[in-house]
PDB file of C-alpha atoms in Angstrom:
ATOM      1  CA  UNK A1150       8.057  -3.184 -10.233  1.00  0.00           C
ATOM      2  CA  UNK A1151       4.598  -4.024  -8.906  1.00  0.00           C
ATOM      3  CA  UNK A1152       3.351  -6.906  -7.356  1.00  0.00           C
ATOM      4  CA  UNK A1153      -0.625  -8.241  -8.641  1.00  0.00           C
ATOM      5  CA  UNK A1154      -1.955 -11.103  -6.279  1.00  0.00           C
ATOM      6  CA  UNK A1155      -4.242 -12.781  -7.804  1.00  0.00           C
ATOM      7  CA  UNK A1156      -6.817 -14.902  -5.686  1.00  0.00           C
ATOM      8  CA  UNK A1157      -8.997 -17.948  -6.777  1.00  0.00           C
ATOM      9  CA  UNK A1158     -11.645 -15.727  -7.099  1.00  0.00           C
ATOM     10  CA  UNK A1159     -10.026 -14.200  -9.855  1.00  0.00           C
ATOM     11  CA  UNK A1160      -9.603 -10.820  -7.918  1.00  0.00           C
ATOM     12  CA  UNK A1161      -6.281  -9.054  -8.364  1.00  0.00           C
ATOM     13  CA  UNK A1162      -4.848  -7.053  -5.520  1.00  0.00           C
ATOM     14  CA  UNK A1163      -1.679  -4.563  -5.756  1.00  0.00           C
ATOM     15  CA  UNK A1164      -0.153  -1.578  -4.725  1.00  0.00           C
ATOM     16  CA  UNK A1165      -1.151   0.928  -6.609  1.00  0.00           C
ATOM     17  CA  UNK A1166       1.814   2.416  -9.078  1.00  0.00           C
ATOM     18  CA  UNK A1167       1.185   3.588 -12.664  1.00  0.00           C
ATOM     19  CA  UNK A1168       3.352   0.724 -13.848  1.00  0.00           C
ATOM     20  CA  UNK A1169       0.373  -0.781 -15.818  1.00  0.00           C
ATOM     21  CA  UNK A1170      -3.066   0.619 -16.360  1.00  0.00           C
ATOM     22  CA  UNK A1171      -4.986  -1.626 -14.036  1.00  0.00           C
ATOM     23  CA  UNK A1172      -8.286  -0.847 -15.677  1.00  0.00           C
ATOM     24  CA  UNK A1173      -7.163  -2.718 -18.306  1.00  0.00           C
ATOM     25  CA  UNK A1174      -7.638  -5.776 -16.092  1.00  0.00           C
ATOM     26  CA  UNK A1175     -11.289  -4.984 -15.233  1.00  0.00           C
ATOM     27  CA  UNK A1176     -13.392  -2.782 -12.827  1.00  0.00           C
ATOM     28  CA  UNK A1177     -11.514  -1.436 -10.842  1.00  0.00           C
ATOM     29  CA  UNK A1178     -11.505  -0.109  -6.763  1.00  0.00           C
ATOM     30  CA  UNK A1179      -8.869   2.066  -5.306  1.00  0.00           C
ATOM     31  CA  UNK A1180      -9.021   2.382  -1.367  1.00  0.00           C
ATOM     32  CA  UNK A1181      -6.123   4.193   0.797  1.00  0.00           C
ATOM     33  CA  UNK A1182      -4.366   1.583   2.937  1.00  0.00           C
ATOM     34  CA  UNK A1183      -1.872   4.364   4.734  1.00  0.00           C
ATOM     35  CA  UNK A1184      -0.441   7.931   4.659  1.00  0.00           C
ATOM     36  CA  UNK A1185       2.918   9.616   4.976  1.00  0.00           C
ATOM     37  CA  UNK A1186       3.015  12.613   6.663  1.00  0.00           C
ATOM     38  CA  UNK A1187       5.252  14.523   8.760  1.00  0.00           C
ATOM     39  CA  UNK A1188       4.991  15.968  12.063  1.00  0.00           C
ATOM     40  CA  UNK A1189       5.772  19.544  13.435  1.00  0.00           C
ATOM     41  CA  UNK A1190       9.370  18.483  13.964  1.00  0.00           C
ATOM     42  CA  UNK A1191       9.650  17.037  10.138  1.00  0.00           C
ATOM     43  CA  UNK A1192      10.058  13.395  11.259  1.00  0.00           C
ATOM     44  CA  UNK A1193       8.089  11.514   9.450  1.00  0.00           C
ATOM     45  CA  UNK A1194       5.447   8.553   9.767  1.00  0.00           C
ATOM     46  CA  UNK A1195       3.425   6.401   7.744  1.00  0.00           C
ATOM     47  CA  UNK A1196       0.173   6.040   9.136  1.00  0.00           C
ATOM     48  CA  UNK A1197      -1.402   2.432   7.986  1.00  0.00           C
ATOM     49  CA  UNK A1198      -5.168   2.496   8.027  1.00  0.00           C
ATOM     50  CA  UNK A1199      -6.462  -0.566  10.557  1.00  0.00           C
ATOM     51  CA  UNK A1200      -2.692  -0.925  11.504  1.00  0.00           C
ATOM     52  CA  UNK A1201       0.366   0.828  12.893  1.00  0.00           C
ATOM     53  CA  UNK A1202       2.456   4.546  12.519  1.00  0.00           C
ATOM     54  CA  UNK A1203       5.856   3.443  11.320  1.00  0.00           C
ATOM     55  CA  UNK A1204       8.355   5.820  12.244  1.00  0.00           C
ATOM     56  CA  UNK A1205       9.703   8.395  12.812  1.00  0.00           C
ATOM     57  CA  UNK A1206      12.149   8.406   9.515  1.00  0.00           C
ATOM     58  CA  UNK A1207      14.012  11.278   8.987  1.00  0.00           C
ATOM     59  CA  UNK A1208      12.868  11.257   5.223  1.00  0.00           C
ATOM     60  CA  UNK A1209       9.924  10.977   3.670  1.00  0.00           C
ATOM     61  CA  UNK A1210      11.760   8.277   0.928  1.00  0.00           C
ATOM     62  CA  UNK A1211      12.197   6.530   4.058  1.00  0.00           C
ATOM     63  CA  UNK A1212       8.761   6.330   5.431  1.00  0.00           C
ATOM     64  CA  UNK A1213       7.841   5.545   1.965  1.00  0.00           C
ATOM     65  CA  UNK A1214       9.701   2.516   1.941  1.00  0.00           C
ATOM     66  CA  UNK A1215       8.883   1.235   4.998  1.00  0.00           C
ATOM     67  CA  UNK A1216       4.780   1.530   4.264  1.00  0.00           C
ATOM     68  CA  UNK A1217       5.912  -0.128   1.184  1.00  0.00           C
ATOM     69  CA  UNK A1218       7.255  -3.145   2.847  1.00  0.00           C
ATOM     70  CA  UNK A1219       4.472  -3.513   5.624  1.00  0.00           C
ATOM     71  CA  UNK A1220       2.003  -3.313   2.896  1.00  0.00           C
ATOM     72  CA  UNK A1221       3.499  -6.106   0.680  1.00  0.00           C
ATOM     73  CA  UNK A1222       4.275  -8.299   4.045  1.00  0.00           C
ATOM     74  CA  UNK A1223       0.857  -7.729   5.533  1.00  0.00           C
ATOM     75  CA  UNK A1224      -1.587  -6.531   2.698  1.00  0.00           C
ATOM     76  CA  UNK A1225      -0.191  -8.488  -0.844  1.00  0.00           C
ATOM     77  CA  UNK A1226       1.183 -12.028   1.188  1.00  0.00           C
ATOM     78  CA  UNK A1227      -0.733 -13.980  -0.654  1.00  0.00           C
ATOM     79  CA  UNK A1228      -0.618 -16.910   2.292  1.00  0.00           C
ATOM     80  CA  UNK A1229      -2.543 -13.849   4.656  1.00  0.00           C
ATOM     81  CA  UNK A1230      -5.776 -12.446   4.308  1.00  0.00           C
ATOM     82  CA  UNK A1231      -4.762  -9.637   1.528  1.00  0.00           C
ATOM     83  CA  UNK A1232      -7.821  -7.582   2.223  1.00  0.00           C
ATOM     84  CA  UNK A1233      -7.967  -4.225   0.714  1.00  0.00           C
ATOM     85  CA  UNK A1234      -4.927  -1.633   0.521  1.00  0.00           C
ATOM     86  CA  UNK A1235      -5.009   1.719  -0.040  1.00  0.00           C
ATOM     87  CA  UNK A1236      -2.980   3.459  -2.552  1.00  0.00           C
ATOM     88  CA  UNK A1237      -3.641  -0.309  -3.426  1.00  0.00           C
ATOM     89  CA  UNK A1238      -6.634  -1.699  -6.137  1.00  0.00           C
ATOM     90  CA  UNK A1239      -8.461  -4.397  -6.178  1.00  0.00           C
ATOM     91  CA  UNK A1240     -10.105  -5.371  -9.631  1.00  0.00           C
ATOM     92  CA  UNK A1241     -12.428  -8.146 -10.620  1.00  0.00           C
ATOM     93  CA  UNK A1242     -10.754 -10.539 -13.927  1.00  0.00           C
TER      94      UNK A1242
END
């Protein structure tokens, strides 16, 4: 599944997953919102860019899921400033 948000402006916003071929929609612009990464004891986090570390998970499908979730509470909520997300595009309809 994959979330689009589209705003007035006619600017769509997602997490970016090869679901659909967002060019498709327009001109698109990819920017990292996060990373998952582990640490030297193999916990591991996911960093999000201009927000928190979530973790420590003791999998990586774990820390996966939980940047998943803060990105499409605090990046795709279409009633909060959706901004851009990495691993996230943005394209102009």
């Amino acid at each position: 599944m994959m979330d689009l948000i589209v705003a007035p402006c006619g600017v769509v916003t997602a997490i970016y997953a090869e679901a659909i071929d967002l060019r498709s929609l327009g001109t698109t612009t990819i920017t990292r919102a996060s990373h998952v990464e582990p640490d030297e004891t193999g916990q591991w986090f996911a960093q999000m860019v201009d927000g928190p570390t979530l973790g420590p998970f003791s999998k990586r499908s774990e820390a996966l899921a939980a940047e998943i979730d803060w990105l499409t509470r605090h990046r795709l909520n279409p009633t909060e400033e959706t901004g851009n997300s990495s691993e996230s595009a943005t394209t102009n309809l």
